[in-house]
PDB file of C-alpha atoms in Angstrom:
ATOM      1  CA  UNK Y 967       9.087  -7.513  27.254  1.00  0.00           C
ATOM      2  CA  UNK Y 968       6.336  -9.605  28.677  1.00  0.00           C
ATOM      3  CA  UNK Y 969       6.773 -12.921  30.387  1.00  0.00           C
ATOM      4  CA  UNK Y 970       6.638 -15.601  27.519  1.00  0.00           C
ATOM      5  CA  UNK Y 971       8.141 -18.701  26.026  1.00  0.00           C
ATOM      6  CA  UNK Y 972      12.112 -18.158  25.990  1.00  0.00           C
ATOM      7  CA  UNK Y 973      12.174 -15.174  28.477  1.00  0.00           C
ATOM      8  CA  UNK Y 974      14.513 -15.307  31.389  1.00  0.00           C
ATOM      9  CA  UNK Y 975      12.470 -13.980  34.414  1.00  0.00           C
ATOM     10  CA  UNK Y 976      13.850 -12.526  37.552  1.00  0.00           C
ATOM     11  CA  UNK Y 977      11.500 -12.339  40.768  1.00  0.00           C
ATOM     12  CA  UNK Y 978      11.295 -11.601  44.368  1.00  0.00           C
ATOM     13  CA  UNK Y 979       8.625 -13.367  46.314  1.00  0.00           C
ATOM     14  CA  UNK Y 980       7.260 -14.952  49.437  1.00  0.00           C
ATOM     15  CA  UNK Y 981       5.931 -18.101  49.530  1.00  0.00           C
ATOM     16  CA  UNK Y 982       3.570 -19.341  52.097  1.00  0.00           C
ATOM     17  CA  UNK Y 983       1.815 -22.783  52.364  1.00  0.00           C
ATOM     18  CA  UNK Y 984      -1.513 -23.681  53.985  1.00  0.00           C
ATOM     19  CA  UNK Y 985      -3.439 -27.014  54.155  1.00  0.00           C
ATOM     20  CA  UNK Y 986      -7.170 -27.592  54.021  1.00  0.00           C
ATOM     21  CA  UNK Y 987      -8.445 -29.839  56.641  1.00  0.00           C
ATOM     22  CA  UNK Y 988     -12.083 -30.924  56.816  1.00  0.00           C
ATOM     23  CA  UNK Y 989     -13.010 -27.807  54.634  1.00  0.00           C
ATOM     24  CA  UNK Y 990     -10.847 -25.505  56.909  1.00  0.00           C
ATOM     25  CA  UNK Y 991      -7.925 -23.696  55.303  1.00  0.00           C
ATOM     26  CA  UNK Y 992      -5.098 -23.442  57.861  1.00  0.00           C
ATOM     27  CA  UNK Y 993      -3.546 -19.923  58.300  1.00  0.00           C
ATOM     28  CA  UNK Y 994      -0.655 -19.778  55.540  1.00  0.00           C
ATOM     29  CA  UNK Y 995       2.735 -19.831  57.146  1.00  0.00           C
ATOM     30  CA  UNK Y 996       6.133 -18.692  55.305  1.00  0.00           C
ATOM     31  CA  UNK Y 997       8.493 -21.253  53.805  1.00  0.00           C
ATOM     32  CA  UNK Y 998      10.645 -19.281  51.585  1.00  0.00           C
ATOM     33  CA  UNK Y 999      11.626 -15.775  50.899  1.00  0.00           C
ATOM     34  CA  UNK Y1000      13.721 -14.657  48.028  1.00  0.00           C
ATOM     35  CA  UNK Y1001      14.750 -10.889  48.393  1.00  0.00           C
ATOM     36  CA  UNK Y1002      16.479  -8.713  46.102  1.00  0.00           C
ATOM     37  CA  UNK Y1003      19.885  -9.722  47.222  1.00  0.00           C
ATOM     38  CA  UNK Y1004      19.106 -13.237  45.992  1.00  0.00           C
ATOM     39  CA  UNK Y1005      16.307 -13.207  43.490  1.00  0.00           C
ATOM     40  CA  UNK Y1006      14.973 -16.301  41.845  1.00  0.00           C
ATOM     41  CA  UNK Y1007      15.811 -16.373  38.046  1.00  0.00           C
ATOM     42  CA  UNK Y1008      14.452 -18.984  35.709  1.00  0.00           C
ATOM     43  CA  UNK Y1009      14.024 -19.633  31.933  1.00  0.00           C
ATOM     44  CA  UNK Y1010      10.241 -19.569  31.145  1.00  0.00           C
ATOM     45  CA  UNK Y1011       9.314 -23.228  30.869  1.00  0.00           C
ATOM     46  CA  UNK Y1012      12.064 -24.428  32.928  1.00  0.00           C
ATOM     47  CA  UNK Y1013      11.640 -23.124  36.489  1.00  0.00           C
ATOM     48  CA  UNK Y1014      10.960 -26.271  38.090  1.00  0.00           C
ATOM     49  CA  UNK Y1015       8.128 -25.195  39.892  1.00  0.00           C
ATOM     50  CA  UNK Y1016       4.626 -26.415  39.152  1.00  0.00           C
ATOM     51  CA  UNK Y1017       3.422 -25.647  35.700  1.00  0.00           C
ATOM     52  CA  UNK Y1018       0.641 -23.349  37.116  1.00  0.00           C
ATOM     53  CA  UNK Y1019       3.337 -20.853  38.521  1.00  0.00           C
ATOM     54  CA  UNK Y1020       4.561 -20.032  35.100  1.00  0.00           C
ATOM     55  CA  UNK Y1021       0.957 -20.049  33.757  1.00  0.00           C
ATOM     56  CA  UNK Y1022      -0.039 -17.321  35.983  1.00  0.00           C
ATOM     57  CA  UNK Y1023       2.967 -15.006  35.523  1.00  0.00           C
ATOM     58  CA  UNK Y1024       2.706 -15.247  31.524  1.00  0.00           C
ATOM     59  CA  UNK Y1025       1.918 -11.992  30.126  1.00  0.00           C
ATOM     60  CA  UNK Y1026       2.968 -10.017  33.224  1.00  0.00           C
ATOM     61  CA  UNK Y1027       5.778  -7.215  32.735  1.00  0.00           C
ATOM     62  CA  UNK Y1028       9.145  -6.128  34.614  1.00  0.00           C
ATOM     63  CA  UNK Y1029       8.349  -4.182  37.410  1.00  0.00           C
ATOM     64  CA  UNK Y1030       4.675  -5.818  38.045  1.00  0.00           C
ATOM     65  CA  UNK Y1031       3.695  -6.911  41.381  1.00  0.00           C
ATOM     66  CA  UNK Y1032       1.877 -10.547  41.568  1.00  0.00           C
ATOM     67  CA  UNK Y1033       0.136 -12.425  44.217  1.00  0.00           C
ATOM     68  CA  UNK Y1034      -1.816 -15.644  43.477  1.00  0.00           C
ATOM     69  CA  UNK Y1035      -2.614 -18.928  45.140  1.00  0.00           C
ATOM     70  CA  UNK Y1036      -1.944 -22.449  43.564  1.00  0.00           C
ATOM     71  CA  UNK Y1037      -4.188 -25.224  45.019  1.00  0.00           C
ATOM     72  CA  UNK Y1038      -2.487 -28.383  46.002  1.00  0.00           C
ATOM     73  CA  UNK Y1039      -3.884 -30.277  43.042  1.00  0.00           C
ATOM     74  CA  UNK Y1040      -2.104 -27.801  40.622  1.00  0.00           C
ATOM     75  CA  UNK Y1041       1.061 -27.969  42.942  1.00  0.00           C
ATOM     76  CA  UNK Y1042       2.712 -31.016  44.172  1.00  0.00           C
ATOM     77  CA  UNK Y1043      -0.439 -32.956  44.712  1.00  0.00           C
ATOM     78  CA  UNK Y1044      -1.468 -35.382  47.451  1.00  0.00           C
ATOM     79  CA  UNK Y1045       1.017 -37.131  49.444  1.00  0.00           C
ATOM     80  CA  UNK Y1046       2.062 -40.851  47.947  1.00  0.00           C
ATOM     81  CA  UNK Y1047       2.580 -43.334  50.431  1.00  0.00           C
ATOM     82  CA  UNK Y1048       4.481 -45.434  48.025  1.00  0.00           C
ATOM     83  CA  UNK Y1049       7.305 -42.951  48.433  1.00  0.00           C
ATOM     84  CA  UNK Y1050       7.490 -43.515  52.184  1.00  0.00           C
ATOM     85  CA  UNK Y1051      10.175 -46.006  52.242  1.00  0.00           C
ATOM     86  CA  UNK Y1052      11.988 -47.764  55.090  1.00  0.00           C
ATOM     87  CA  UNK Y1053      16.129 -48.112  54.116  1.00  0.00           C
ATOM     88  CA  UNK Y1054      18.712 -49.636  56.214  1.00  0.00           C
ATOM     89  CA  UNK Y1055      20.563 -47.147  58.115  1.00  0.00           C
ATOM     90  CA  UNK Y1056      23.958 -48.800  56.796  1.00  0.00           C
ATOM     91  CA  UNK Y1057      23.125 -46.998  53.530  1.00  0.00           C
ATOM     92  CA  UNK Y1058      23.874 -43.483  55.226  1.00  0.00           C
ATOM     93  CA  UNK Y1059      27.164 -44.173  56.556  1.00  0.00           C
ATOM     94  CA  UNK Y1060      30.013 -41.708  57.243  1.00  0.00           C
ATOM     95  CA  UNK Y1061      31.795 -42.969  54.356  1.00  0.00           C
ATOM     96  CA  UNK Y1062      29.140 -41.759  52.086  1.00  0.00           C
ATOM     97  CA  UNK Y1063      29.206 -38.265  53.906  1.00  0.00           C
ATOM     98  CA  UNK Y1064      26.125 -38.956  56.251  1.00  0.00           C
ATOM     99  CA  UNK Y1065      26.770 -37.929  59.955  1.00  0.00           C
ATOM    100  CA  UNK Y1066      24.600 -39.499  62.939  1.00  0.00           C
ATOM    101  CA  UNK Y1067      23.003 -35.958  63.311  1.00  0.00           C
ATOM    102  CA  UNK Y1068      21.805 -35.904  59.529  1.00  0.00           C
ATOM    103  CA  UNK Y1069      19.690 -38.980  60.430  1.00  0.00           C
ATOM    104  CA  UNK Y1070      17.574 -37.506  63.148  1.00  0.00           C
ATOM    105  CA  UNK Y1071      13.612 -37.365  62.744  1.00  0.00           C
ATOM    106  CA  UNK Y1072      12.479 -34.333  60.874  1.00  0.00           C
ATOM    107  CA  UNK Y1073      15.689 -33.847  58.943  1.00  0.00           C
ATOM    108  CA  UNK Y1074      15.890 -33.724  55.180  1.00  0.00           C
ATOM    109  CA  UNK Y1075      18.670 -35.860  53.578  1.00  0.00           C
ATOM    110  CA  UNK Y1076      20.247 -34.608  50.353  1.00  0.00           C
ATOM    111  CA  UNK Y1077      20.291 -37.675  48.140  1.00  0.00           C
ATOM    112  CA  UNK Y1078      20.881 -38.389  44.356  1.00  0.00           C
ATOM    113  CA  UNK Y1079      18.527 -40.764  42.486  1.00  0.00           C
ATOM    114  CA  UNK Y1080      19.931 -43.498  40.094  1.00  0.00           C
ATOM    115  CA  UNK Y1081      20.137 -40.676  37.349  1.00  0.00           C
ATOM    116  CA  UNK Y1082      22.267 -38.238  39.534  1.00  0.00           C
ATOM    117  CA  UNK Y1083      19.324 -35.962  40.152  1.00  0.00           C
ATOM    118  CA  UNK Y1084      19.444 -34.420  43.536  1.00  0.00           C
ATOM    119  CA  UNK Y1085      16.529 -34.963  45.683  1.00  0.00           C
ATOM    120  CA  UNK Y1086      15.569 -34.861  49.414  1.00  0.00           C
ATOM    121  CA  UNK Y1087      13.829 -37.358  51.812  1.00  0.00           C
ATOM    122  CA  UNK Y1088      12.469 -36.569  55.108  1.00  0.00           C
ATOM    123  CA  UNK Y1089      13.258 -38.534  58.215  1.00  0.00           C
ATOM    124  CA  UNK Y1090      10.015 -39.664  59.539  1.00  0.00           C
ATOM    125  CA  UNK Y1091      11.387 -42.234  62.270  1.00  0.00           C
ATOM    126  CA  UNK Y1092      14.392 -43.692  63.598  1.00  0.00           C
ATOM    127  CA  UNK Y1093      13.590 -47.670  63.669  1.00  0.00           C
ATOM    128  CA  UNK Y1094      16.865 -48.663  65.143  1.00  0.00           C
ATOM    129  CA  UNK Y1095      18.501 -50.561  62.226  1.00  0.00           C
ATOM    130  CA  UNK Y1096      16.397 -48.669  59.628  1.00  0.00           C
ATOM    131  CA  UNK Y1097      14.929 -45.350  58.979  1.00  0.00           C
ATOM    132  CA  UNK Y1098      11.592 -44.452  57.798  1.00  0.00           C
ATOM    133  CA  UNK Y1099      11.846 -42.089  54.772  1.00  0.00           C
ATOM    134  CA  UNK Y1100       9.239 -39.854  53.002  1.00  0.00           C
ATOM    135  CA  UNK Y1101      10.539 -39.131  49.373  1.00  0.00           C
ATOM    136  CA  UNK Y1102       7.410 -36.818  48.677  1.00  0.00           C
ATOM    137  CA  UNK Y1103       8.144 -33.218  47.700  1.00  0.00           C
ATOM    138  CA  UNK Y1104       8.289 -31.085  51.032  1.00  0.00           C
ATOM    139  CA  UNK Y1105       5.424 -29.005  49.714  1.00  0.00           C
ATOM    140  CA  UNK Y1106       3.135 -32.005  48.962  1.00  0.00           C
ATOM    141  CA  UNK Y1107      -0.358 -31.719  50.227  1.00  0.00           C
ATOM    142  CA  UNK Y1108      -0.154 -28.034  50.555  1.00  0.00           C
ATOM    143  CA  UNK Y1109      -1.563 -24.901  48.803  1.00  0.00           C
ATOM    144  CA  UNK Y1110       1.047 -22.273  47.601  1.00  0.00           C
ATOM    145  CA  UNK Y1111       0.558 -18.590  48.227  1.00  0.00           C
ATOM    146  CA  UNK Y1112       3.102 -16.479  46.227  1.00  0.00           C
ATOM    147  CA  UNK Y1113       3.421 -12.936  46.454  1.00  0.00           C
ATOM    148  CA  UNK Y1114       5.973 -10.897  44.903  1.00  0.00           C
ATOM    149  CA  UNK Y1115       7.321  -8.576  42.194  1.00  0.00           C
ATOM    150  CA  UNK Y1116       8.953  -9.261  38.780  1.00  0.00           C
ATOM    151  CA  UNK Y1117      12.230  -7.564  38.689  1.00  0.00           C
ATOM    152  CA  UNK Y1118      13.578  -8.349  35.327  1.00  0.00           C
ATOM    153  CA  UNK Y1119      12.193  -9.959  32.160  1.00  0.00           C
ATOM    154  CA  UNK Y1120      14.606 -10.333  29.208  1.00  0.00           C
ATOM    155  CA  UNK Y1121      15.271 -12.502  26.158  1.00  0.00           C
ATOM    156  CA  UNK Y1122      17.089 -15.654  26.636  1.00  0.00           C
ATOM    157  CA  UNK Y1123      20.323 -16.148  24.920  1.00  0.00           C
ATOM    158  CA  UNK Y1124      21.230 -18.883  22.539  1.00  0.00           C
ATOM    159  CA  UNK Y1125      23.492 -20.449  25.309  1.00  0.00           C
ATOM    160  CA  UNK Y1126      20.703 -20.399  27.821  1.00  0.00           C
ATOM    161  CA  UNK Y1127      17.962 -21.743  25.458  1.00  0.00           C
ATOM    162  CA  UNK Y1128      20.573 -24.786  24.684  1.00  0.00           C
ATOM    163  CA  UNK Y1129      21.306 -25.339  28.301  1.00  0.00           C
ATOM    164  CA  UNK Y1130      17.887 -24.900  29.756  1.00  0.00           C
ATOM    165  CA  UNK Y1131      18.853 -22.488  32.337  1.00  0.00           C
ATOM    166  CA  UNK Y1132      19.870 -19.281  33.330  1.00  0.00           C
ATOM    167  CA  UNK Y1133      23.738 -18.139  33.198  1.00  0.00           C
ATOM    168  CA  UNK Y1134      25.508 -15.105  33.934  1.00  0.00           C
ATOM    169  CA  UNK Y1135      25.780 -12.862  37.139  1.00  0.00           C
ATOM    170  CA  UNK Y1136      22.848 -15.005  38.763  1.00  0.00           C
ATOM    171  CA  UNK Y1137      24.007 -18.318  37.424  1.00  0.00           C
ATOM    172  CA  UNK Y1138      24.290 -19.528  40.719  1.00  0.00           C
ATOM    173  CA  UNK Y1139      20.859 -20.191  41.092  1.00  0.00           C
ATOM    174  CA  UNK Y1140      20.306 -22.744  38.575  1.00  0.00           C
TER     175      UNK Y1140
END
């Protein structure tokens, strides 16, 4: 079966990212590896990855290797200055499950938006009473380089289609 609408796809890959500055592409560095013991499963059309990722996989078969780059524009776009926000440190108290170590510069804080979706913010600066947080996607501003192998393509079950994600033995990856 080819990768298409309503297919469940399992893949292993390495994701490297690079940035273009002054017309020069930086050397890609690895940010995520999904091996055979922890493959990435998704329902086609619902991967949560940039649309271009799924477009470039469409029509490929089980067992095929893939290698492609997605430019920043088709990936997570430019950083948005409006997503860099100062919040009072008091919002990240111990009662809310935050430890002082979690608030150190460079860390990603696991947060929920008002709809209950999980998101993360990077701590850019500790301003004493406040924290300067960046809510941009961590891969914003980067070109993405995927290299991997398709290890499974199958028809989604009715249940998977109804829920929009993959169940079964690999269900813990939703």
